[in-house]
Amino acid sequence: MRTDRKSGVSGAVTWGLLAAWAANDLEEIATMADWLRTARPKLKDRLPWVPDRVWERADLTQREVNTAIGLMGVLVAAAAADGARTGGRSAFFRTTLAGFGLHGVVHLAQSAAYGGYTPGVATSPTVVVPYSLWALRRLRAEGIPVGGARATAAGLAFLPVAVAGVHAAARVLARPRAPGA
């Protein structure tokens, strides 16, 4: 559904971010914890300079994966809602969209570097990247600024900060509780 230039892009563009994210992250929920455990030896061989404490932190339980993905979902839902509220003009929405698209490219690069499957790679070329490119085209068609060095830099900076933040929070929130605590 097309909207006029004053109102911005349709909800398919803005809420599509949340839908595309959900598809990608359902794949990650289903695969990440087990993949990390089985891939760790190969990763340690390929990256011998990485300290053991980093590998220990990368050993996530399914509960931590679920919690981190849920927290990221709150962030993505907030960005999609802000995008819907502003017709796609929200800087928060556009930065999150750019970060999401770049994260799909990162999934592809990770799998190429690893030499095989990595969590999230199946939905990156089929959902993440196509949705992101389509949404950016829709924004441009409505005269909403996208791209450029500033937006790309913001997306690149936002992505690792958001991922690190939700994983740090998930580690705390998903920690087993002592009885009676």
Coordinates of C-alpha atoms in Angstrom, one line a residue:
M1 CA 0.0 0.0 0.0
R2 CA 1.4 3.3 -1.0
T3 CA 1.0 6.4 1.1
D4 CA 1.4 10.1 0.0
R5 CA 4.6 12.0 0.4
K6 CA 3.4 13.8 3.5
S7 CA 2.7 10.7 5.5
G8 CA 5.8 8.6 4.5
V9 CA 6.1 4.9 3.9
S10 CA 3.6 2.2 4.7
G11 CA 3.5 0.0 7.8
A12 CA 4.8 -2.8 5.6
V13 CA 8.1 -1.0 5.5
T14 CA 8.3 0.0 9.1
W15 CA 6.7 -3.1 10.7
G16 CA 8.5 -5.2 8.1
L17 CA 11.7 -4.6 10.1
L18 CA 10.2 -6.4 13.1
A19 CA 8.9 -9.2 10.9
A20 CA 12.2 -9.7 9.1
W21 CA 14.1 -9.5 12.4
A22 CA 11.8 -12.2 13.8
A23 CA 12.4 -14.6 10.9
N24 CA 16.2 -14.2 11.3
D25 CA 16.2 -14.5 15.0
L26 CA 14.0 -17.6 15.0
E27 CA 16.7 -19.2 13.0
E28 CA 19.3 -18.0 15.6
I29 CA 17.2 -19.2 18.5
A30 CA 17.0 -22.7 17.0
T31 CA 20.7 -22.9 16.2
M32 CA 23.0 -20.6 18.1
A33 CA 23.6 -22.3 21.5
D34 CA 24.3 -25.7 19.9
W35 CA 26.3 -24.3 17.1
L36 CA 28.6 -22.3 19.4
R37 CA 29.4 -25.5 21.4
T38 CA 30.2 -27.6 18.3
A39 CA 32.0 -24.8 16.4
R40 CA 34.2 -23.7 19.3
P41 CA 37.1 -26.2 18.6
K42 CA 37.3 -25.1 14.9
L43 CA 37.1 -21.4 15.9
K44 CA 39.8 -21.8 18.5
D45 CA 42.1 -23.5 15.9
R46 CA 41.5 -20.7 13.4
L47 CA 41.8 -17.9 16.0
P48 CA 44.5 -19.1 18.4
W49 CA 45.3 -15.5 19.6
V50 CA 41.8 -15.1 21.2
P51 CA 42.1 -15.5 25.0
D52 CA 40.3 -18.4 26.7
R53 CA 38.1 -16.0 28.7
V54 CA 36.6 -14.8 25.4
W55 CA 35.7 -18.4 24.4
E56 CA 34.2 -19.0 27.9
R57 CA 32.0 -15.9 27.5
A58 CA 31.0 -17.1 24.0
D59 CA 29.6 -20.3 25.5
L60 CA 26.0 -19.3 25.8
T61 CA 23.2 -21.4 27.3
Q62 CA 19.9 -21.6 25.4
R63 CA 18.4 -19.5 28.1
E64 CA 21.0 -16.7 27.5
V65 CA 20.4 -16.9 23.7
N66 CA 16.6 -16.6 24.2
T67 CA 17.0 -13.7 26.6
A68 CA 19.4 -11.8 24.4
I69 CA 17.2 -12.3 21.4
G70 CA 14.2 -11.2 23.4
L71 CA 16.0 -8.0 24.5
M72 CA 17.0 -7.3 21.0
G73 CA 13.4 -7.8 19.9
V74 CA 12.3 -5.1 22.3
L75 CA 14.9 -2.7 20.7
V76 CA 13.8 -3.6 17.1
A77 CA 10.1 -3.4 18.0
A78 CA 10.7 0.1 19.4
A79 CA 12.5 1.1 16.2
A80 CA 9.7 -0.3 14.1
A81 CA 7.1 1.5 16.2
D82 CA 9.0 4.8 15.9
G83 CA 9.3 4.2 12.2
A84 CA 5.5 3.6 11.9
R85 CA 4.8 6.7 14.0
T86 CA 7.0 8.9 11.8
G87 CA 6.2 7.3 8.4
G88 CA 9.8 6.0 8.3
R89 CA 11.4 9.4 9.0
S90 CA 12.7 8.5 12.5
A91 CA 16.4 8.5 12.7
F92 CA 16.1 5.6 15.2
F93 CA 14.2 3.5 12.7
R94 CA 16.5 4.3 9.8
T95 CA 19.7 3.6 11.9
T96 CA 18.2 0.3 13.1
L97 CA 17.2 -0.6 9.5
A98 CA 20.8 0.2 8.3
G99 CA 22.3 -1.8 11.1
F100 CA 19.9 -4.7 10.4
G101 CA 20.9 -4.8 6.7
L102 CA 24.6 -4.6 7.6
H103 CA 24.2 -7.4 10.1
G104 CA 22.8 -9.6 7.3
V105 CA 26.0 -8.9 5.3
V106 CA 28.0 -9.7 8.4
H107 CA 26.3 -13.1 8.7
L108 CA 27.3 -13.9 5.1
A109 CA 30.9 -12.8 5.7
Q110 CA 31.1 -14.9 8.9
S111 CA 29.9 -18.0 7.1
A112 CA 32.4 -17.4 4.3
A113 CA 35.2 -17.0 6.8
Y114 CA 34.1 -20.0 8.9
G115 CA 33.7 -22.1 5.8
G116 CA 30.2 -23.3 6.6
Y117 CA 27.0 -22.6 8.3
T118 CA 26.8 -20.0 11.0
P119 CA 23.6 -19.1 12.9
G120 CA 21.5 -16.5 10.9
V121 CA 23.1 -17.1 7.5
A122 CA 20.1 -19.0 6.0
T123 CA 17.7 -16.1 6.5
S124 CA 20.3 -13.4 5.6
P125 CA 20.2 -13.7 1.8
T126 CA 16.6 -14.8 1.8
V127 CA 15.0 -12.3 4.2
V128 CA 17.4 -9.8 5.9
V129 CA 19.2 -8.4 2.9
P130 CA 16.3 -8.4 0.5
Y131 CA 13.9 -6.7 3.0
S132 CA 16.6 -4.1 4.0
L133 CA 17.2 -3.2 0.3
W134 CA 13.5 -3.1 -0.4
A135 CA 12.8 -0.9 2.6
L136 CA 15.6 1.5 1.7
R137 CA 14.3 1.8 -1.8
R138 CA 10.8 2.6 -0.4
L139 CA 12.2 5.3 1.9
R140 CA 14.1 6.8 -1.0
A141 CA 11.0 6.7 -3.2
E142 CA 9.2 8.8 -0.5
G143 CA 12.0 11.3 -0.4
I144 CA 13.3 10.1 3.0
P145 CA 17.0 10.4 3.3
V146 CA 18.9 7.1 3.7
G147 CA 22.4 5.9 3.2
G148 CA 25.5 8.0 3.0
A149 CA 28.6 7.7 5.2
R150 CA 26.9 9.1 8.3
A151 CA 24.0 6.6 8.3
T152 CA 26.4 3.7 7.5
A153 CA 28.7 4.7 10.3
A154 CA 25.8 5.0 12.7
G155 CA 24.5 1.6 11.7
L156 CA 28.0 0.0 12.0
A157 CA 28.5 1.6 15.5
F158 CA 25.0 0.8 16.7
L159 CA 25.1 -2.9 15.8
P160 CA 28.0 -4.1 18.0
V161 CA 26.9 -1.8 20.9
A162 CA 23.4 -3.2 20.8
V163 CA 24.6 -6.8 20.5
A164 CA 27.1 -6.5 23.3
G165 CA 24.5 -4.7 25.5
V166 CA 21.8 -7.3 25.1
H167 CA 24.3 -10.2 25.6
A168 CA 25.6 -8.6 28.8
A169 CA 22.1 -8.0 30.1
A170 CA 21.1 -11.6 29.1
R171 CA 24.0 -13.0 31.0
V172 CA 22.8 -11.3 34.1
L173 CA 19.1 -11.9 33.6
A174 CA 19.5 -15.6 32.5
R175 CA 21.8 -16.5 35.4
P176 CA 20.4 -19.3 37.4
R177 CA 18.9 -18.1 40.7
A178 CA 19.8 -19.6 44.1
P179 CA 16.8 -21.3 45.8
G180 CA 14.9 -18.7 47.8
A181 CA 16.5 -15.8 46.0

